[in-house]
Amino acid sequence: MAAKKTDEPREKTDEPQVTTEMVATPAGDARITWHHAPGAHALLAASHGAGGGIEARDLRALAGALPRLGVSVALVEQPWRVAGKKIAPAPSTLDTGWRAVWPALEQAGLPIVAGGRSAGARVACRTAAELGAKAVLALSFPLHTPGKPERSRAEELLATGVPTLIVQGGRDPFGRPEEFPELPAAMELVEVPYGDHVFGLPKSADLDEPAALALITGAVTDWLPRALG
């Protein structure tokens, strides 16, 4: 599908240059917000969950931190979100949109880490092997629906076929870290203490939001060299 750049890079500053790009997919137009790293050696492409967009605190934090370390970040908005709809479509439709965006991501000519939060993490896991992703970053992977641990999505997670990092809140109702199955050597899990599904923290936590986000970005930064080999 054709891709069209919709704005030019900003004037060079200390901040990462940001551009946006619309990509036509069979599910409608998707949007990529590029956070460019000068001399980038890798690309993290990440999508949002079913209940929010790329403004999620963890996605914003990664887009702010990684370009300064030589990793470009492409935040992908699924067509349903671009169209202003409030309810995400079926998983198969999310996969269709993600697959159609992939050629535009490959144009950067960089090794791609497929990622996302919640439903976006599921999409990355399901499609990583077929699309040739070098690794997967799963933020708040929804291991099960709240209150139904018997309906596990562990098989989806374990089938990525590539190095995978799971970053999970300690009190995520969609799956606490201790609920995850034993992971193979190529998979790692990092816990954000007290974090819920969106890495929100209770007032009683002895961790504040900046520290929690630093934990997330630090874990990803530490993992990427191992994942990319």
PDB file of C-alpha atoms in Angstrom:
ATOM      1  CA  MET A   1       0.000   0.000   0.000  1.00  0.00           C
ATOM      2  CA  ALA A   2       1.150   3.530  -0.754  1.00  0.00           C
ATOM      3  CA  ALA A   3       2.565   5.681   1.987  1.00  0.00           C
ATOM      4  CA  LYS A   4       2.557   9.460   2.054  1.00  0.00           C
ATOM      5  CA  LYS A   5       4.615  11.787   4.220  1.00  0.00           C
ATOM      6  CA  THR A   6       2.364  14.473   5.676  1.00  0.00           C
ATOM      7  CA  ASP A   7       4.887  16.823   7.224  1.00  0.00           C
ATOM      8  CA  GLU A   8       8.553  17.680   7.053  1.00  0.00           C
ATOM      9  CA  PRO A   9      11.149  17.077   9.783  1.00  0.00           C
ATOM     10  CA  ARG A  10      11.330  19.833  12.353  1.00  0.00           C
ATOM     11  CA  GLU A  11      14.281  22.172  12.453  1.00  0.00           C
ATOM     12  CA  LYS A  12      17.177  20.463  14.184  1.00  0.00           C
ATOM     13  CA  THR A  13      17.095  20.844  17.975  1.00  0.00           C
ATOM     14  CA  ASP A  14      18.149  18.826  20.986  1.00  0.00           C
ATOM     15  CA  GLU A  15      14.830  16.973  20.672  1.00  0.00           C
ATOM     16  CA  PRO A  16      14.417  14.011  18.290  1.00  0.00           C
ATOM     17  CA  GLN A  17      13.056  15.043  14.902  1.00  0.00           C
ATOM     18  CA  VAL A  18       9.435  13.998  14.468  1.00  0.00           C
ATOM     19  CA  THR A  19       7.527  13.354  11.241  1.00  0.00           C
ATOM     20  CA  THR A  20       4.200  11.723  10.488  1.00  0.00           C
ATOM     21  CA  GLU A  21       3.229   9.442   7.646  1.00  0.00           C
ATOM     22  CA  MET A  22      -0.144   8.119   6.514  1.00  0.00           C
ATOM     23  CA  VAL A  23      -0.260   4.575   5.186  1.00  0.00           C
ATOM     24  CA  ALA A  24      -3.234   3.119   3.321  1.00  0.00           C
ATOM     25  CA  THR A  25      -4.225  -0.359   4.535  1.00  0.00           C
ATOM     26  CA  PRO A  26      -7.144  -2.692   3.735  1.00  0.00           C
ATOM     27  CA  ALA A  27      -8.603  -1.644   7.105  1.00  0.00           C
ATOM     28  CA  GLY A  28      -8.314   2.096   6.402  1.00  0.00           C
ATOM     29  CA  ASP A  29      -5.542   4.657   6.783  1.00  0.00           C
ATOM     30  CA  ALA A  30      -2.975   4.070   9.517  1.00  0.00           C
ATOM     31  CA  ARG A  31      -0.627   6.755  10.811  1.00  0.00           C
ATOM     32  CA  ILE A  32       3.041   6.435  11.754  1.00  0.00           C
ATOM     33  CA  THR A  33       4.632   9.049  13.994  1.00  0.00           C
ATOM     34  CA  TRP A  34       8.369   8.796  13.493  1.00  0.00           C
ATOM     35  CA  HIS A  35      10.813   9.839  16.208  1.00  0.00           C
ATOM     36  CA  HIS A  36      14.056   9.893  14.261  1.00  0.00           C
ATOM     37  CA  ALA A  37      17.443   9.055  15.740  1.00  0.00           C
ATOM     38  CA  PRO A  38      20.424  10.563  13.903  1.00  0.00           C
ATOM     39  CA  GLY A  39      22.585   7.689  12.659  1.00  0.00           C
ATOM     40  CA  ALA A  40      20.050   5.151  13.931  1.00  0.00           C
ATOM     41  CA  HIS A  41      21.138   1.525  14.216  1.00  0.00           C
ATOM     42  CA  ALA A  42      17.695   0.051  14.950  1.00  0.00           C
ATOM     43  CA  LEU A  43      13.991   0.838  14.876  1.00  0.00           C
ATOM     44  CA  LEU A  44      11.342   0.146  17.499  1.00  0.00           C
ATOM     45  CA  ALA A  45       7.898   0.057  15.876  1.00  0.00           C
ATOM     46  CA  ALA A  46       5.139   0.031  18.482  1.00  0.00           C
ATOM     47  CA  SER A  47       1.377   0.262  18.480  1.00  0.00           C
ATOM     48  CA  HIS A  48      -1.214   1.109  21.106  1.00  0.00           C
ATOM     49  CA  GLY A  49      -3.837  -0.878  22.955  1.00  0.00           C
ATOM     50  CA  ALA A  50      -7.573  -1.271  22.456  1.00  0.00           C
ATOM     51  CA  GLY A  51      -8.450   1.426  24.968  1.00  0.00           C
ATOM     52  CA  GLY A  52      -6.065   4.242  24.050  1.00  0.00           C
ATOM     53  CA  GLY A  53      -3.588   5.615  21.562  1.00  0.00           C
ATOM     54  CA  ILE A  54       0.069   6.441  21.173  1.00  0.00           C
ATOM     55  CA  GLU A  55      -0.224   9.029  23.942  1.00  0.00           C
ATOM     56  CA  ALA A  56       0.176   6.187  26.459  1.00  0.00           C
ATOM     57  CA  ARG A  57       2.796   7.073  29.070  1.00  0.00           C
ATOM     58  CA  ASP A  58       5.076   4.131  28.291  1.00  0.00           C
ATOM     59  CA  LEU A  59       5.047   4.722  24.529  1.00  0.00           C
ATOM     60  CA  ARG A  60       5.754   8.427  25.016  1.00  0.00           C
ATOM     61  CA  ALA A  61       8.610   7.660  27.372  1.00  0.00           C
ATOM     62  CA  LEU A  62      10.244   5.265  24.912  1.00  0.00           C
ATOM     63  CA  ALA A  63       9.826   7.723  22.042  1.00  0.00           C
ATOM     64  CA  GLY A  64      11.561  10.345  24.151  1.00  0.00           C
ATOM     65  CA  ALA A  65      14.428   8.205  25.402  1.00  0.00           C
ATOM     66  CA  LEU A  66      15.456   5.797  22.663  1.00  0.00           C
ATOM     67  CA  PRO A  67      16.285   8.203  19.793  1.00  0.00           C
ATOM     68  CA  ARG A  68      19.023   9.755  21.937  1.00  0.00           C
ATOM     69  CA  LEU A  69      20.544   6.278  22.121  1.00  0.00           C
ATOM     70  CA  GLY A  70      20.510   5.640  18.381  1.00  0.00           C
ATOM     71  CA  VAL A  71      17.165   3.832  18.161  1.00  0.00           C
ATOM     72  CA  SER A  72      14.438   5.423  16.079  1.00  0.00           C
ATOM     73  CA  VAL A  73      10.869   4.911  17.277  1.00  0.00           C
ATOM     74  CA  ALA A  74       7.826   4.577  15.025  1.00  0.00           C
ATOM     75  CA  LEU A  75       4.524   4.826  16.898  1.00  0.00           C
ATOM     76  CA  VAL A  76       1.791   3.250  14.808  1.00  0.00           C
ATOM     77  CA  GLU A  77      -1.862   4.271  15.102  1.00  0.00           C
ATOM     78  CA  GLN A  78      -4.202   1.588  13.827  1.00  0.00           C
ATOM     79  CA  PRO A  79      -6.851   2.626  11.255  1.00  0.00           C
ATOM     80  CA  TRP A  80      -9.711   2.420  13.753  1.00  0.00           C
ATOM     81  CA  ARG A  81      -7.968   4.930  15.965  1.00  0.00           C
ATOM     82  CA  VAL A  82      -7.115   7.265  13.064  1.00  0.00           C
ATOM     83  CA  ALA A  83     -10.785   7.159  12.024  1.00  0.00           C
ATOM     84  CA  GLY A  84     -11.834   8.317  15.502  1.00  0.00           C
ATOM     85  CA  LYS A  85     -13.632   5.123  16.459  1.00  0.00           C
ATOM     86  CA  LYS A  86     -13.847   4.214  20.140  1.00  0.00           C
ATOM     87  CA  ILE A  87     -13.916   0.429  19.861  1.00  0.00           C
ATOM     88  CA  ALA A  88     -11.079  -1.640  18.406  1.00  0.00           C
ATOM     89  CA  PRO A  89     -11.950  -4.202  15.714  1.00  0.00           C
ATOM     90  CA  ALA A  90     -11.273  -7.938  15.818  1.00  0.00           C
ATOM     91  CA  PRO A  91      -7.684  -9.145  16.309  1.00  0.00           C
ATOM     92  CA  SER A  92      -7.510 -10.329  12.696  1.00  0.00           C
ATOM     93  CA  THR A  93      -8.292  -6.785  11.497  1.00  0.00           C
ATOM     94  CA  LEU A  94      -5.585  -5.366  13.765  1.00  0.00           C
ATOM     95  CA  ASP A  95      -3.125  -7.839  12.256  1.00  0.00           C
ATOM     96  CA  THR A  96      -4.187  -6.773   8.745  1.00  0.00           C
ATOM     97  CA  GLY A  97      -3.480  -3.131   9.516  1.00  0.00           C
ATOM     98  CA  TRP A  98      -0.104  -3.929  11.090  1.00  0.00           C
ATOM     99  CA  ARG A  99       0.997  -6.098   8.165  1.00  0.00           C
ATOM    100  CA  ALA A 100       0.113  -3.350   5.693  1.00  0.00           C
ATOM    101  CA  VAL A 101       2.183  -0.795   7.616  1.00  0.00           C
ATOM    102  CA  TRP A 102       5.253  -3.028   7.754  1.00  0.00           C
ATOM    103  CA  PRO A 103       6.667  -2.130   4.274  1.00  0.00           C
ATOM    104  CA  ALA A 104       6.684   1.547   5.278  1.00  0.00           C
ATOM    105  CA  LEU A 105       8.613   0.628   8.419  1.00  0.00           C
ATOM    106  CA  GLU A 106      11.116  -1.380   6.385  1.00  0.00           C
ATOM    107  CA  GLN A 107      11.874   1.704   4.269  1.00  0.00           C
ATOM    108  CA  ALA A 108      14.032   2.946   7.138  1.00  0.00           C
ATOM    109  CA  GLY A 109      16.490   0.155   6.292  1.00  0.00           C
ATOM    110  CA  LEU A 110      16.992  -0.771   9.949  1.00  0.00           C
ATOM    111  CA  PRO A 111      16.556  -3.937  12.034  1.00  0.00           C
ATOM    112  CA  ILE A 112      13.005  -3.706  13.375  1.00  0.00           C
ATOM    113  CA  VAL A 113      11.842  -4.557  16.868  1.00  0.00           C
ATOM    114  CA  ALA A 114       8.080  -5.085  16.760  1.00  0.00           C
ATOM    115  CA  GLY A 115       6.312  -3.835  19.833  1.00  0.00           C
ATOM    116  CA  GLY A 116       3.159  -2.555  21.375  1.00  0.00           C
ATOM    117  CA  ARG A 117       1.127  -2.288  24.519  1.00  0.00           C
ATOM    118  CA  SER A 118      -1.760  -4.578  25.421  1.00  0.00           C
ATOM    119  CA  ALA A 119      -3.637  -5.410  22.180  1.00  0.00           C
ATOM    120  CA  GLY A 120      -0.710  -3.939  20.258  1.00  0.00           C
ATOM    121  CA  ALA A 121       1.624  -6.352  22.023  1.00  0.00           C
ATOM    122  CA  ARG A 122      -0.590  -9.247  20.947  1.00  0.00           C
ATOM    123  CA  VAL A 123      -0.399  -8.078  17.332  1.00  0.00           C
ATOM    124  CA  ALA A 124       3.400  -7.866  17.511  1.00  0.00           C
ATOM    125  CA  CYS A 125       3.606 -11.359  18.991  1.00  0.00           C
ATOM    126  CA  ARG A 126       1.284 -12.916  16.419  1.00  0.00           C
ATOM    127  CA  THR A 127       3.043 -11.440  13.393  1.00  0.00           C
ATOM    128  CA  ALA A 128       6.723 -11.184  14.400  1.00  0.00           C
ATOM    129  CA  ALA A 129       7.965 -14.354  12.728  1.00  0.00           C
ATOM    130  CA  GLU A 130       6.143 -13.866   9.423  1.00  0.00           C
ATOM    131  CA  LEU A 131       7.170 -10.226   9.071  1.00  0.00           C
ATOM    132  CA  GLY A 132      10.812 -10.781   9.970  1.00  0.00           C
ATOM    133  CA  ALA A 133      10.950  -8.743  13.161  1.00  0.00           C
ATOM    134  CA  LYS A 134      14.270  -9.100  14.980  1.00  0.00           C
ATOM    135  CA  ALA A 135      12.637  -9.035  18.420  1.00  0.00           C
ATOM    136  CA  VAL A 136       9.382  -8.234  20.219  1.00  0.00           C
ATOM    137  CA  LEU A 137       8.671  -5.750  22.999  1.00  0.00           C
ATOM    138  CA  ALA A 138       5.429  -6.611  24.809  1.00  0.00           C
ATOM    139  CA  LEU A 139       4.229  -3.867  27.137  1.00  0.00           C
ATOM    140  CA  SER A 140       1.395  -4.914  29.462  1.00  0.00           C
ATOM    141  CA  PHE A 141       0.734  -8.142  27.576  1.00  0.00           C
ATOM    142  CA  PRO A 142      -2.913  -9.086  28.290  1.00  0.00           C
ATOM    143  CA  LEU A 143      -2.311 -12.653  29.423  1.00  0.00           C
ATOM    144  CA  HIS A 144      -6.006 -13.066  30.167  1.00  0.00           C
ATOM    145  CA  THR A 145      -9.119 -10.968  30.607  1.00  0.00           C
ATOM    146  CA  PRO A 146      -9.549  -9.698  34.177  1.00  0.00           C
ATOM    147  CA  GLY A 147     -10.948 -12.366  36.460  1.00  0.00           C
ATOM    148  CA  LYS A 148     -10.551 -15.163  33.904  1.00  0.00           C
ATOM    149  CA  PRO A 149      -7.000 -16.533  34.294  1.00  0.00           C
ATOM    150  CA  GLU A 150      -8.122 -19.870  32.867  1.00  0.00           C
ATOM    151  CA  ARG A 151      -8.467 -18.228  29.429  1.00  0.00           C
ATOM    152  CA  SER A 152      -4.744 -17.722  28.953  1.00  0.00           C
ATOM    153  CA  ARG A 153      -3.137 -16.188  25.871  1.00  0.00           C
ATOM    154  CA  ALA A 154       0.274 -17.587  26.813  1.00  0.00           C
ATOM    155  CA  GLU A 155       0.458 -19.619  23.602  1.00  0.00           C
ATOM    156  CA  GLU A 156       0.289 -16.404  21.571  1.00  0.00           C
ATOM    157  CA  LEU A 157       3.135 -14.896  23.572  1.00  0.00           C
ATOM    158  CA  LEU A 158       5.338 -17.970  23.514  1.00  0.00           C
ATOM    159  CA  ALA A 159       5.060 -18.311  19.727  1.00  0.00           C
ATOM    160  CA  THR A 160       6.962 -15.132  18.794  1.00  0.00           C
ATOM    161  CA  GLY A 161      10.010 -17.095  17.661  1.00  0.00           C
ATOM    162  CA  VAL A 162      12.340 -14.169  18.414  1.00  0.00           C
ATOM    163  CA  PRO A 163      13.889 -12.550  21.522  1.00  0.00           C
ATOM    164  CA  THR A 164      11.045 -11.043  23.521  1.00  0.00           C
ATOM    165  CA  LEU A 165      10.880  -8.624  26.434  1.00  0.00           C
ATOM    166  CA  ILE A 166       7.695  -8.451  28.513  1.00  0.00           C
ATOM    167  CA  VAL A 167       7.250  -5.403  30.741  1.00  0.00           C
ATOM    168  CA  GLN A 168       4.383  -6.001  33.157  1.00  0.00           C
ATOM    169  CA  GLY A 169       2.815  -4.082  36.018  1.00  0.00           C
ATOM    170  CA  GLY A 170       2.944  -5.817  39.381  1.00  0.00           C
ATOM    171  CA  ARG A 171      -0.817  -5.498  39.844  1.00  0.00           C
ATOM    172  CA  ASP A 172      -1.979  -5.723  36.231  1.00  0.00           C
ATOM    173  CA  PRO A 173      -5.467  -7.316  36.271  1.00  0.00           C
ATOM    174  CA  PHE A 174      -4.809  -8.671  32.780  1.00  0.00           C
ATOM    175  CA  GLY A 175      -1.931 -10.754  34.149  1.00  0.00           C
ATOM    176  CA  ARG A 176       0.438 -10.203  37.043  1.00  0.00           C
ATOM    177  CA  PRO A 177       4.085 -11.221  36.535  1.00  0.00           C
ATOM    178  CA  GLU A 178       3.725 -14.310  38.744  1.00  0.00           C
ATOM    179  CA  GLU A 179       0.898 -15.579  36.542  1.00  0.00           C
ATOM    180  CA  PHE A 180       3.100 -15.909  33.475  1.00  0.00           C
ATOM    181  CA  PRO A 181       4.307 -19.397  32.553  1.00  0.00           C
ATOM    182  CA  GLU A 182       7.942 -20.398  32.671  1.00  0.00           C
ATOM    183  CA  LEU A 183       9.601 -18.518  29.848  1.00  0.00           C
ATOM    184  CA  PRO A 184      12.197 -19.844  27.396  1.00  0.00           C
ATOM    185  CA  ALA A 185      15.715 -18.451  27.445  1.00  0.00           C
ATOM    186  CA  ALA A 186      14.972 -15.982  24.628  1.00  0.00           C
ATOM    187  CA  MET A 187      12.235 -14.304  26.670  1.00  0.00           C
ATOM    188  CA  GLU A 188      12.627 -11.931  29.595  1.00  0.00           C
ATOM    189  CA  LEU A 189      10.074 -10.395  31.947  1.00  0.00           C
ATOM    190  CA  VAL A 190      10.570  -7.150  33.860  1.00  0.00           C
ATOM    191  CA  GLU A 191       8.128  -6.122  36.565  1.00  0.00           C
ATOM    192  CA  VAL A 192       7.066  -2.554  37.250  1.00  0.00           C
ATOM    193  CA  PRO A 193       6.185  -2.722  40.969  1.00  0.00           C
ATOM    194  CA  TYR A 194       2.673  -1.547  41.851  1.00  0.00           C
ATOM    195  CA  GLY A 195       1.883  -0.839  38.173  1.00  0.00           C
ATOM    196  CA  ASP A 196      -1.568  -1.511  36.757  1.00  0.00           C
ATOM    197  CA  HIS A 197      -2.356  -2.236  33.092  1.00  0.00           C
ATOM    198  CA  VAL A 198      -1.355   1.275  32.024  1.00  0.00           C
ATOM    199  CA  PHE A 199       1.500   1.442  34.552  1.00  0.00           C
ATOM    200  CA  GLY A 200      -0.523   3.691  36.802  1.00  0.00           C
ATOM    201  CA  LEU A 201       0.561   3.625  40.449  1.00  0.00           C
ATOM    202  CA  PRO A 202      -1.428   3.860  43.681  1.00  0.00           C
ATOM    203  CA  LYS A 203      -0.724   6.797  45.983  1.00  0.00           C
ATOM    204  CA  SER A 204       0.629   4.357  48.564  1.00  0.00           C
ATOM    205  CA  ALA A 205       3.395   3.094  46.250  1.00  0.00           C
ATOM    206  CA  ASP A 206       6.977   3.888  47.188  1.00  0.00           C
ATOM    207  CA  LEU A 207       7.604   4.490  43.465  1.00  0.00           C
ATOM    208  CA  ASP A 208       6.451   7.541  41.506  1.00  0.00           C
ATOM    209  CA  GLU A 209       5.594   7.788  37.823  1.00  0.00           C
ATOM    210  CA  PRO A 210       8.967   9.203  36.658  1.00  0.00           C
ATOM    211  CA  ALA A 211      10.760   6.345  38.439  1.00  0.00           C
ATOM    212  CA  ALA A 212       8.407   3.786  36.926  1.00  0.00           C
ATOM    213  CA  LEU A 213       8.934   5.177  33.425  1.00  0.00           C
ATOM    214  CA  ALA A 214      12.696   5.247  33.980  1.00  0.00           C
ATOM    215  CA  LEU A 215      12.486   1.585  34.966  1.00  0.00           C
ATOM    216  CA  ILE A 216      10.669   0.806  31.701  1.00  0.00           C
ATOM    217  CA  THR A 217      13.008   2.759  29.445  1.00  0.00           C
ATOM    218  CA  GLY A 218      16.035   1.403  31.297  1.00  0.00           C
ATOM    219  CA  ALA A 219      14.867  -2.177  30.914  1.00  0.00           C
ATOM    220  CA  VAL A 220      14.280  -1.721  27.188  1.00  0.00           C
ATOM    221  CA  THR A 221      17.606   0.045  26.709  1.00  0.00           C
ATOM    222  CA  ASP A 222      19.422  -2.752  28.543  1.00  0.00           C
ATOM    223  CA  TRP A 223      17.622  -5.485  26.586  1.00  0.00           C
ATOM    224  CA  LEU A 224      17.915  -4.128  23.038  1.00  0.00           C
ATOM    225  CA  PRO A 225      21.618  -4.952  22.461  1.00  0.00           C
ATOM    226  CA  ARG A 226      21.013  -8.530  23.591  1.00  0.00           C
ATOM    227  CA  ALA A 227      17.896  -8.852  21.473  1.00  0.00           C
ATOM    228  CA  LEU A 228      19.585  -7.512  18.344  1.00  0.00           C
ATOM    229  CA  GLY A 229      22.658  -9.674  18.867  1.00  0.00           C
TER     230      GLY A 229
END
